[in-house]
mmCIF file of C-alpha atoms in Angstrom:
data_model
loop_
_atom_site.group_PDB
_atom_site.id
_atom_site.type_symbol
_atom_site.label_atom_id
_atom_site.label_comp_id
_atom_site.label_asym_id
_atom_site.label_seq_id
_atom_site.Cartn_x
_atom_site.Cartn_y
_atom_site.Cartn_z
ATOM 1 C CA MET P 25 0.000 0.000 0.000
ATOM 2 C CA SER P 26 1.369 3.408 -0.980
ATOM 3 C CA LEU P 27 1.589 6.256 1.484
ATOM 4 C CA MET P 28 -1.210 8.154 -0.328
ATOM 5 C CA ASP P 29 -3.516 5.139 -0.202
ATOM 6 C CA PHE P 30 -2.831 4.830 3.509
ATOM 7 C CA ILE P 31 -3.618 8.507 4.076
ATOM 8 C CA LYS P 32 -6.851 8.320 2.071
ATOM 9 C CA LYS P 33 -7.980 5.158 3.837
ATOM 10 C CA GLN P 34 -10.724 5.740 6.402
ATOM 11 C CA PHE P 35 -10.514 4.158 9.807
ATOM 12 C CA ILE P 36 -13.331 3.351 12.184
ATOM 13 C CA ASP P 37 -12.711 4.383 15.767
ATOM 14 C CA ILE P 38 -16.265 4.217 17.175
ATOM 15 C CA ILE P 39 -18.531 1.191 16.722
ATOM 16 C CA GLN P 40 -22.085 1.419 18.031
ATOM 17 C CA TRP P 41 -25.717 0.861 17.072
ATOM 18 C CA THR P 42 -28.578 3.195 17.830
ATOM 19 C CA GLU P 43 -31.786 1.429 16.875
ATOM 20 C CA ASP P 44 -33.936 3.624 14.664
ATOM 21 C CA GLY P 45 -37.190 1.669 15.136
ATOM 22 C CA ASP P 46 -38.803 -1.587 16.147
ATOM 23 C CA GLY P 47 -38.665 -4.920 14.425
ATOM 24 C CA THR P 48 -34.894 -5.361 13.886
ATOM 25 C CA LEU P 49 -33.287 -8.454 15.398
ATOM 26 C CA ALA P 50 -29.795 -8.307 13.812
ATOM 27 C CA TRP P 51 -27.849 -5.492 12.118
ATOM 28 C CA ARG P 52 -24.420 -5.551 10.468
ATOM 29 C CA PHE P 53 -22.193 -2.572 11.181
ATOM 30 C CA PRO P 54 -21.217 -0.926 7.847
ATOM 31 C CA VAL P 55 -17.501 -1.604 7.572
ATOM 32 C CA ALA P 56 -17.262 -1.890 3.756
ATOM 33 C CA ASP P 57 -13.643 -1.201 2.717
ATOM 34 C CA LYS P 58 -12.858 0.532 5.977
ATOM 35 C CA GLU P 59 -10.688 -0.833 8.735
ATOM 36 C CA ILE P 60 -11.263 -0.748 12.485
ATOM 37 C CA GLN P 61 -8.792 1.386 14.385
ATOM 38 C CA TYR P 62 -6.783 -0.534 16.933
ATOM 39 C CA GLY P 63 -7.745 0.908 20.328
ATOM 40 C CA GLY P 64 -11.068 2.105 18.954
ATOM 41 C CA SER P 65 -14.242 2.208 21.035
ATOM 42 C CA LEU P 66 -17.047 -0.335 21.014
ATOM 43 C CA THR P 67 -20.292 0.678 22.715
ATOM 44 C CA VAL P 68 -22.895 -1.996 23.382
ATOM 45 C CA ARG P 69 -26.050 -0.632 24.946
ATOM 46 C CA GLU P 70 -28.458 -2.367 27.265
ATOM 47 C CA SER P 71 -30.654 -4.806 25.351
ATOM 48 C CA GLN P 72 -27.855 -5.359 22.783
ATOM 49 C CA ILE P 73 -25.126 -7.884 22.040
ATOM 50 C CA ALA P 74 -22.228 -7.341 19.626
ATOM 51 C CA VAL P 75 -20.460 -10.138 17.771
ATOM 52 C CA PHE P 76 -17.160 -9.950 15.854
ATOM 53 C CA VAL P 77 -16.917 -12.361 12.921
ATOM 54 C CA ASN P 78 -13.622 -13.134 11.209
ATOM 55 C CA GLU P 79 -13.720 -14.834 7.812
ATOM 56 C CA GLY P 80 -17.049 -16.444 8.557
ATOM 57 C CA LYS P 81 -16.140 -17.616 12.063
ATOM 58 C CA VAL P 82 -17.698 -16.088 15.148
ATOM 59 C CA ALA P 83 -14.918 -14.617 17.253
ATOM 60 C CA ASP P 84 -15.640 -12.402 20.247
ATOM 61 C CA VAL P 85 -19.042 -11.698 21.766
ATOM 62 C CA PHE P 86 -19.688 -8.551 23.820
ATOM 63 C CA GLY P 87 -22.534 -7.823 26.227
ATOM 64 C CA PRO P 88 -23.625 -4.328 27.332
ATOM 65 C CA GLY P 89 -20.747 -1.960 28.117
ATOM 66 C CA MET P 90 -17.997 0.176 26.571
ATOM 67 C CA TYR P 91 -14.834 -1.542 25.355
ATOM 68 C CA LYS P 92 -11.448 -0.467 24.027
ATOM 69 C CA LEU P 93 -10.559 -2.747 21.155
ATOM 70 C CA THR P 94 -7.157 -4.254 21.872
ATOM 71 C CA THR P 95 -5.646 -7.710 21.869
ATOM 72 C CA GLN P 96 -6.777 -8.025 25.497
ATOM 73 C CA THR P 97 -10.458 -7.370 24.736
ATOM 74 C CA LEU P 98 -10.396 -9.354 21.476
ATOM 75 C CA PRO P 99 -8.738 -12.609 22.570
ATOM 76 C CA VAL P 100 -10.462 -14.901 20.058
ATOM 77 C CA LEU P 101 -9.949 -12.496 17.156
ATOM 78 C CA THR P 102 -6.306 -12.101 18.202
ATOM 79 C CA TYR P 103 -5.889 -15.869 18.086
ATOM 80 C CA LEU P 104 -7.638 -16.230 14.720
ATOM 81 C CA LYS P 105 -5.536 -13.499 13.140
ATOM 82 C CA ASN P 106 -2.310 -14.663 14.821
ATOM 83 C CA TRP P 107 -1.573 -11.233 16.258
ATOM 84 C CA ASP P 108 1.338 -10.884 18.589
ATOM 85 C CA LYS P 109 1.155 -8.838 21.770
ATOM 86 C CA LEU P 110 2.656 -5.772 20.067
ATOM 87 C CA PHE P 111 -0.020 -5.630 17.364
ATOM 88 C CA GLU P 112 -1.392 -2.075 17.077
ATOM 89 C CA SER P 113 -2.431 -1.796 13.405
ATOM 90 C CA PRO P 114 -5.955 -1.236 12.015
ATOM 91 C CA PHE P 115 -7.795 -4.452 11.197
ATOM 92 C CA LYS P 116 -10.848 -5.724 9.322
ATOM 93 C CA SER P 117 -13.684 -7.678 10.896
ATOM 94 C CA ASP P 118 -17.423 -7.984 10.449
ATOM 95 C CA VAL P 119 -19.373 -6.660 13.421
ATOM 96 C CA TYR P 120 -22.993 -7.618 14.060
ATOM 97 C CA PHE P 121 -25.339 -6.158 16.643
ATOM 98 C CA PHE P 122 -28.297 -8.112 18.010
ATOM 99 C CA SER P 123 -31.292 -6.708 19.836
ATOM 100 C CA THR P 124 -32.141 -8.623 22.999
ATOM 101 C CA ARG P 125 -35.305 -6.640 23.718
ATOM 102 C CA GLN P 126 -38.549 -8.571 24.023
ATOM 103 C CA GLN P 127 -40.425 -8.731 20.759
ATOM 104 C CA ILE P 128 -43.945 -8.395 22.107
ATOM 105 C CA ASP P 129 -47.448 -8.719 20.673
ATOM 106 C CA GLN P 130 -46.515 -11.391 18.168
ATOM 107 C CA ARG P 131 -49.726 -13.029 16.937
ATOM 108 C CA TRP P 132 -50.431 -16.706 16.563
ATOM 109 C CA GLY P 133 -53.659 -18.382 15.482
ATOM 110 C CA THR P 134 -55.122 -21.356 13.645
ATOM 111 C CA GLN P 135 -56.097 -20.532 10.076
ATOM 112 C CA GLN P 136 -57.736 -23.958 9.862
ATOM 113 C CA PRO P 137 -59.244 -25.970 12.756
ATOM 114 C CA VAL P 138 -56.740 -28.166 14.592
ATOM 115 C CA THR P 139 -57.804 -31.667 15.654
ATOM 116 C CA ILE P 140 -57.143 -32.528 19.282
ATOM 117 C CA ARG P 141 -58.155 -35.418 21.517
ATOM 118 C CA ASP P 142 -60.627 -34.463 24.230
ATOM 119 C CA LYS P 143 -61.653 -36.725 27.106
ATOM 120 C CA ASP P 144 -65.292 -35.592 26.904
ATOM 121 C CA PHE P 145 -65.921 -35.452 23.143
ATOM 122 C CA GLY P 146 -63.147 -37.627 21.715
ATOM 123 C CA ALA P 147 -61.623 -35.961 18.629
ATOM 124 C CA VAL P 148 -62.436 -32.246 18.506
ATOM 125 C CA ARG P 149 -61.482 -29.643 15.905
ATOM 126 C CA LEU P 150 -60.872 -26.246 17.481
ATOM 127 C CA ARG P 151 -59.593 -22.794 16.642
ATOM 128 C CA ALA P 152 -57.375 -20.794 18.998
ATOM 129 C CA PHE P 153 -55.801 -17.349 18.888
ATOM 130 C CA GLY P 154 -53.360 -15.468 21.080
ATOM 131 C CA ASN P 155 -50.090 -13.568 21.454
ATOM 132 C CA PHE P 156 -46.517 -14.441 22.376
ATOM 133 C CA ALA P 157 -43.283 -12.600 23.186
ATOM 134 C CA TYR P 158 -39.669 -13.677 22.707
ATOM 135 C CA ARG P 159 -36.113 -12.358 22.709
ATOM 136 C CA ILE P 160 -32.677 -13.352 21.409
ATOM 137 C CA ALA P 161 -30.918 -15.319 24.149
ATOM 138 C CA ASP P 162 -27.910 -16.759 22.267
ATOM 139 C CA ALA P 163 -26.624 -14.285 19.674
ATOM 140 C CA LYS P 164 -23.929 -16.640 18.404
ATOM 141 C CA LEU P 165 -26.425 -19.443 17.779
ATOM 142 C CA PHE P 166 -28.938 -17.056 16.220
ATOM 143 C CA HIS P 167 -26.238 -15.727 13.865
ATOM 144 C CA THR P 168 -25.104 -19.157 12.722
ATOM 145 C CA GLU P 169 -28.589 -20.705 12.470
ATOM 146 C CA ILE P 170 -30.830 -17.837 11.360
ATOM 147 C CA SER P 171 -29.568 -14.362 10.462
ATOM 148 C CA GLY P 172 -26.188 -15.181 8.865
ATOM 149 C CA THR P 173 -24.432 -12.422 6.932
ATOM 150 C CA ARG P 174 -27.516 -10.385 6.048
ATOM 151 C CA GLU P 175 -27.224 -6.657 6.564
ATOM 152 C CA ARG P 176 -30.479 -6.574 8.530
ATOM 153 C CA TYR P 177 -32.698 -9.349 9.834
ATOM 154 C CA GLY P 178 -36.132 -8.402 11.148
ATOM 155 C CA VAL P 179 -39.012 -9.800 13.144
ATOM 156 C CA ALA P 180 -41.119 -10.146 10.001
ATOM 157 C CA ASP P 181 -38.515 -12.481 8.462
ATOM 158 C CA LEU P 182 -39.007 -14.909 11.346
ATOM 159 C CA ASP P 183 -42.741 -14.492 11.908
ATOM 160 C CA GLY P 184 -44.021 -17.393 9.819
ATOM 161 C CA GLN P 185 -41.563 -19.899 11.295
ATOM 162 C CA LEU P 186 -42.374 -18.984 14.889
ATOM 163 C CA ARG P 187 -46.138 -19.060 14.358
ATOM 164 C CA GLY P 188 -45.738 -22.513 12.835
ATOM 165 C CA LEU P 189 -43.879 -23.694 15.939
ATOM 166 C CA MET P 190 -46.662 -22.382 18.148
ATOM 167 C CA LEU P 191 -49.398 -24.107 16.176
ATOM 168 C CA GLN P 192 -47.751 -27.513 15.949
ATOM 169 C CA HIS P 193 -47.663 -27.778 19.745
ATOM 170 C CA ILE P 194 -51.303 -26.910 20.468
ATOM 171 C CA SER P 195 -52.297 -30.576 20.693
ATOM 172 C CA ASP P 196 -49.388 -31.254 23.059
ATOM 173 C CA ALA P 197 -50.423 -28.344 25.261
ATOM 174 C CA VAL P 198 -54.029 -29.557 25.519
ATOM 175 C CA ALA P 199 -52.889 -33.082 26.347
ATOM 176 C CA GLN P 200 -50.400 -31.933 28.982
ATOM 177 C CA SER P 201 -52.833 -29.545 30.612
ATOM 178 C CA GLY P 202 -55.478 -32.256 31.016
ATOM 179 C CA ILE P 203 -58.178 -29.598 30.644
ATOM 180 C CA PRO P 204 -61.387 -30.669 28.832
ATOM 181 C CA PHE P 205 -62.438 -28.486 25.919
ATOM 182 C CA LEU P 206 -65.468 -27.124 27.787
ATOM 183 C CA ASP P 207 -63.147 -25.867 30.539
ATOM 184 C CA LEU P 208 -60.478 -24.308 28.293
ATOM 185 C CA ALA P 209 -62.177 -20.922 28.238
ATOM 186 C CA ALA P 210 -62.093 -20.812 32.042
ATOM 187 C CA ASN P 211 -58.478 -22.014 32.210
ATOM 188 C CA GLN P 212 -56.778 -19.890 29.562
ATOM 189 C CA VAL P 213 -53.787 -19.122 31.786
ATOM 190 C CA GLU P 214 -53.044 -22.802 32.406
ATOM 191 C CA PHE P 215 -53.434 -23.667 28.717
ATOM 192 C CA ALA P 216 -51.092 -20.799 27.739
ATOM 193 C CA LYS P 217 -48.565 -22.012 30.319
ATOM 194 C CA GLN P 218 -48.576 -25.526 28.874
ATOM 195 C CA LEU P 219 -48.246 -24.144 25.334
ATOM 196 C CA LEU P 220 -45.196 -22.149 26.426
ATOM 197 C CA LEU P 221 -43.585 -25.208 28.049
ATOM 198 C CA ALA P 222 -44.246 -27.323 24.952
ATOM 199 C CA THR P 223 -42.884 -24.741 22.485
ATOM 200 C CA ALA P 224 -39.963 -23.186 24.397
ATOM 201 C CA PRO P 225 -37.413 -25.921 23.472
ATOM 202 C CA GLU P 226 -38.021 -25.276 19.753
ATOM 203 C CA PHE P 227 -37.271 -21.578 20.273
ATOM 204 C CA GLU P 228 -34.072 -22.411 22.148
ATOM 205 C CA ARG P 229 -32.765 -24.331 19.136
ATOM 206 C CA LEU P 230 -32.872 -21.044 17.216
ATOM 207 C CA GLY P 231 -31.088 -19.042 19.895
ATOM 208 C CA LEU P 232 -34.352 -17.545 21.166
ATOM 209 C CA LYS P 233 -36.161 -17.527 24.484
ATOM 210 C CA LEU P 234 -39.960 -17.718 24.526
ATOM 211 C CA GLU P 235 -40.870 -15.247 27.272
ATOM 212 C CA ALA P 236 -44.665 -15.314 27.362
ATOM 213 C CA VAL P 237 -47.720 -16.877 25.705
ATOM 214 C CA THR P 238 -51.296 -15.668 26.019
ATOM 215 C CA LEU P 239 -54.534 -17.276 24.845
ATOM 216 C CA GLN P 240 -57.194 -14.812 23.756
ATOM 217 C CA SER P 241 -59.907 -17.139 22.482
ATOM 218 C CA VAL P 242 -60.649 -20.779 21.760
ATOM 219 C CA SER P 243 -63.673 -21.934 19.757
ATOM 220 C CA LEU P 244 -65.153 -24.712 17.631
ATOM 221 C CA PRO P 245 -66.003 -24.522 13.929
ATOM 222 C CA GLU P 246 -69.586 -23.347 13.368
ATOM 223 C CA GLU P 247 -71.002 -26.768 12.510
ATOM 224 C CA LEU P 248 -69.523 -28.354 15.636
ATOM 225 C CA GLN P 249 -70.646 -25.432 17.778
ATOM 226 C CA LYS P 250 -74.259 -26.143 16.778
ATOM 227 C CA ILE P 251 -73.909 -29.759 17.868
ATOM 228 C CA LEU P 252 -72.338 -28.649 21.144
ATOM 229 C CA ASP P 253 -75.211 -26.217 21.737
ATOM 230 C CA GLN P 254 -77.696 -29.078 21.311
ATOM 231 C CA LYS P 255 -75.723 -31.243 23.703
ATOM 232 C CA ILE P 256 -75.639 -28.426 26.248
ATOM 233 C CA GLY P 257 -79.402 -27.963 25.832
ATOM 234 C CA MET P 258 -80.021 -31.661 26.494
ATOM 235 C CA GLY P 259 -77.724 -31.491 29.500
ATOM 236 C CA MET P 260 -79.705 -28.597 30.943
ATOM 237 C CA ILE P 261 -82.981 -30.579 30.847
ATOM 238 C CA GLY P 262 -81.461 -33.873 31.943
ATOM 239 C CA LYS P 263 -82.427 -37.262 30.509
ATOM 240 C CA ASP P 264 -86.199 -36.602 30.472
ATOM 241 C CA MET P 265 -87.166 -37.151 26.814
ATOM 242 C CA GLY P 266 -90.564 -35.526 27.368
ATOM 243 C CA GLN P 267 -88.914 -32.346 28.543
ATOM 244 C CA PHE P 268 -86.486 -32.534 25.632
ATOM 245 C CA MET P 269 -89.375 -32.711 23.151
ATOM 246 C CA GLN P 270 -90.926 -29.673 24.819
ATOM 247 C CA TYR P 271 -87.569 -27.915 24.552
ATOM 248 C CA GLN P 272 -87.324 -28.754 20.841
ATOM 249 C CA THR P 273 -90.907 -27.571 20.254
ATOM 250 C CA ALA P 274 -90.206 -24.266 21.980
ATOM 251 C CA GLN P 275 -87.085 -23.829 19.856
ATOM 252 C CA ALA P 276 -89.134 -24.424 16.695
ATOM 253 C CA ILE P 277 -91.825 -21.790 17.439
ATOM 254 C CA PRO P 278 -89.893 -18.790 15.997
ATOM 255 C CA LYS P 279 -89.036 -20.697 12.801
ATOM 256 C CA LEU P 280 -92.628 -21.837 12.314
ATOM 257 C CA ALA P 281 -93.947 -18.338 12.891
ATOM 258 C CA GLU P 282 -91.421 -16.935 10.448
ATOM 259 C CA GLY P 283 -92.429 -19.478 7.781
ATOM 260 C CA VAL P 284 -96.148 -18.824 8.182
ATOM 261 C CA GLY P 285 -95.698 -15.062 8.331
ATOM 262 C CA SER P 286 -93.655 -14.988 5.148
ATOM 263 C CA GLY P 287 -96.269 -17.030 3.264
ATOM 264 C CA GLY P 288 -93.873 -19.823 2.355
ATOM 265 C CA GLY P 289 -95.066 -21.757 -0.682
ATOM 266 C CA GLY P 290 -94.954 -25.391 -1.647
ATOM 267 C CA VAL P 291 -96.509 -28.496 -0.209
ATOM 268 C CA ALA P 292 -94.149 -28.547 2.758
ATOM 269 C CA GLY P 293 -94.982 -24.932 3.499
ATOM 270 C CA ASP P 294 -98.706 -25.726 3.335
ATOM 271 C CA ALA P 295 -98.239 -28.569 5.785
ATOM 272 C CA MET P 296 -96.218 -26.481 8.210
ATOM 273 C CA GLY P 297 -98.746 -23.664 7.955
ATOM 274 C CA LEU P 298 -101.670 -26.022 8.423
ATOM 275 C CA GLY P 299 -100.151 -27.678 11.457
ATOM 276 C CA ALA P 300 -99.063 -24.393 12.975
ATOM 277 C CA GLY P 301 -102.319 -22.584 12.262
ATOM 278 C CA LEU P 302 -104.836 -25.241 13.456
ATOM 279 C CA ALA P 303 -103.118 -27.292 16.126
ATOM 280 C CA MET P 304 -99.924 -25.611 17.364
ATOM 281 C CA GLY P 305 -101.673 -23.774 20.160
ATOM 282 C CA GLN P 306 -103.391 -26.911 21.431
ATOM 283 C CA VAL P 307 -100.267 -29.080 21.061
ATOM 284 C CA LEU P 308 -98.045 -26.589 22.869
ATOM 285 C CA ALA P 309 -100.588 -26.129 25.628
ATOM 286 C CA GLN P 310 -100.697 -29.877 26.221
ATOM 287 C CA GLN P 311 -96.925 -30.334 26.051
ATOM 288 C CA LEU P 312 -96.086 -27.373 28.261
ATOM 289 C CA GLY P 313 -98.786 -28.393 30.732
ATOM 290 C CA ALA P 314 -97.326 -31.881 30.933
ATOM 291 C CA GLY P 315 -93.871 -30.407 31.469
ATOM 292 C CA LEU P 316 -95.013 -28.200 34.316
ATOM 293 C CA ALA P 317 -96.753 -31.140 35.961
ATOM 294 C CA GLY P 318 -93.581 -33.229 35.586
ATOM 295 C CA THR P 319 -95.313 -35.908 33.526
ATOM 296 C CA VAL P 320 -94.252 -37.541 30.305
ATOM 297 C CA ALA P 321 -96.747 -39.081 27.876
ATOM 298 C CA ALA P 322 -94.521 -42.015 26.842
ATOM 299 C CA PRO P 323 -90.848 -43.087 26.836
ATOM 300 C CA ALA P 324 -88.666 -42.091 23.896
ATOM 301 C CA ALA P 325 -88.520 -45.627 22.500
ATOM 302 C CA ALA P 326 -92.293 -46.056 22.543
ATOM 303 C CA ALA P 327 -92.745 -42.660 20.881
ATOM 304 C CA ALA P 328 -90.333 -43.622 18.106
ATOM 305 C CA ALA P 329 -92.109 -46.946 17.556
ATOM 306 C CA ALA P 330 -95.507 -45.215 17.453
ATOM 307 C CA THR P 331 -94.198 -42.715 14.913
ATOM 308 C CA ALA P 332 -92.891 -45.473 12.631
ATOM 309 C CA ALA P 333 -96.166 -47.382 12.871
ATOM 310 C CA THR P 334 -98.178 -44.255 12.087
ATOM 311 C CA VAL P 335 -96.091 -43.491 8.970
ATOM 312 C CA ALA P 336 -96.614 -47.030 7.713
ATOM 313 C CA ALA P 337 -100.373 -47.133 8.445
ATOM 314 C CA PRO P 338 -102.078 -44.279 10.346
ATOM 315 C CA ALA P 339 -104.107 -45.490 13.295
ATOM 316 C CA PRO P 340 -107.863 -45.259 12.679
ATOM 317 C CA ALA P 341 -108.477 -43.718 16.088
ATOM 318 C CA ALA P 342 -105.928 -40.949 15.701
ATOM 319 C CA ASN P 343 -107.099 -37.625 17.143
ATOM 320 C CA SER P 344 -106.594 -34.189 15.591
ATOM 321 C CA ASP P 345 -103.364 -33.551 17.525
ATOM 322 C CA GLU P 346 -101.781 -36.681 16.106
ATOM 323 C CA VAL P 347 -102.913 -35.875 12.584
ATOM 324 C CA PHE P 348 -101.485 -32.366 12.606
ATOM 325 C CA ALA P 349 -98.249 -33.552 14.221
ATOM 326 C CA MET P 350 -97.892 -36.201 11.535
ATOM 327 C CA LEU P 351 -98.500 -33.617 8.805
ATOM 328 C CA GLU P 352 -95.673 -31.532 10.172
ATOM 329 C CA LYS P 353 -93.324 -34.520 10.227
ATOM 330 C CA LEU P 354 -94.274 -35.487 6.697
ATOM 331 C CA GLY P 355 -93.747 -31.893 5.574
ATOM 332 C CA ALA P 356 -90.246 -32.002 7.050
ATOM 333 C CA LEU P 357 -89.555 -35.218 5.101
ATOM 334 C CA VAL P 358 -90.648 -33.470 1.888
ATOM 335 C CA SER P 359 -88.379 -30.507 2.556
ATOM 336 C CA LYS P 360 -85.461 -32.899 3.005
ATOM 337 C CA GLY P 361 -86.284 -34.683 -0.241
ATOM 338 C CA ILE P 362 -87.204 -37.985 1.409
ATOM 339 C CA LEU P 363 -90.843 -37.856 0.237
ATOM 340 C CA THR P 364 -92.139 -36.509 -3.074
ATOM 341 C CA ASP P 365 -94.922 -33.956 -3.337
ATOM 342 C CA GLU P 366 -97.258 -36.631 -4.750
ATOM 343 C CA GLU P 367 -96.572 -38.995 -1.875
ATOM 344 C CA PHE P 368 -97.145 -36.215 0.609
ATOM 345 C CA ALA P 369 -100.422 -35.136 -1.073
ATOM 346 C CA ALA P 370 -101.764 -38.699 -0.934
ATOM 347 C CA LYS P 371 -100.833 -39.107 2.705
ATOM 348 C CA LYS P 372 -102.257 -35.684 3.582
ATOM 349 C CA ALA P 373 -105.615 -36.579 2.010
ATOM 350 C CA GLU P 374 -105.686 -39.858 3.900
ATOM 351 C CA LEU P 375 -104.911 -38.152 7.221
ATOM 352 C CA LEU P 376 -107.372 -35.277 6.741
ATOM 353 C CA LYS P 377 -110.206 -37.776 6.194
ATOM 354 C CA LYS P 378 -109.776 -38.780 9.825
ATOM 355 C CA LEU P 379 -110.748 -35.267 10.907
ATOM 356 C CA VAL P 380 -114.171 -35.483 9.204
#
């Protein structure tokens, strides 16, 4: 190197990183063709770690503090470069800073339902959403495994991988917590704790520490939620089938009223309107009266057998209540496509004759 080249060459005597915003995990100090001044100053602030890399090998790692760069403070770099104790010349080295602040409010959630095993319902598909927070715990490992030689590595670059790690351990967390699905909403803290314990080792393999996990909501897909609502309704009335039929009838009132009020057409609509208009009041009065008195007309099995027998051949002595109830059932079969309009019309005529 000529004297003029040496004079023109720029030397770095202060190495530091002042973060200009959120979301940066690793940042490479811009050395370019410059050299670091021997005896220069290295400033590592709280929530930072600095790493010197020589020819692709991690050399010295510095925690928070101010350092004078000499052979004493750069022992590994001194060894790699074979410096003697009298070395005082400028030198080249890549310097990387890592942010050790907590990266908070990172979102995780199930885009598709996840199947878990539940002790009450067996296999259950659920959705869950929440937040997590992490930080860099091992800068050397994070550099070699994740960030590498990139000038800047941000939170967004790692987001998809970390969310995937969270999701793949949901089933493990539910199993380890031992909490039934119906109790998850009331035990969100315990579920989040188990999810953290199940996922933390995967974060450690990347040089990260999973600091916190929160669960904001857990739910079933819509179709399963409807089934669960029915099961809860049956649980509220116990095993009394008579009361359950009254419960189902009460649930059907708004739908029947809506169908009649809107003037729904078709044979099925005529049947529903006929049953609702002529007999619903009497049927409901009888059923609700029986419920209040704590009586049940017949067991569920006998009712099912009577229904099947009536469909096959209506009983000659059937009263008006039974006729209108049967019309409603037949109308439901038409709406589901089980019976044709012609079959329903024939059966309706046969049943209405019994009212004469």
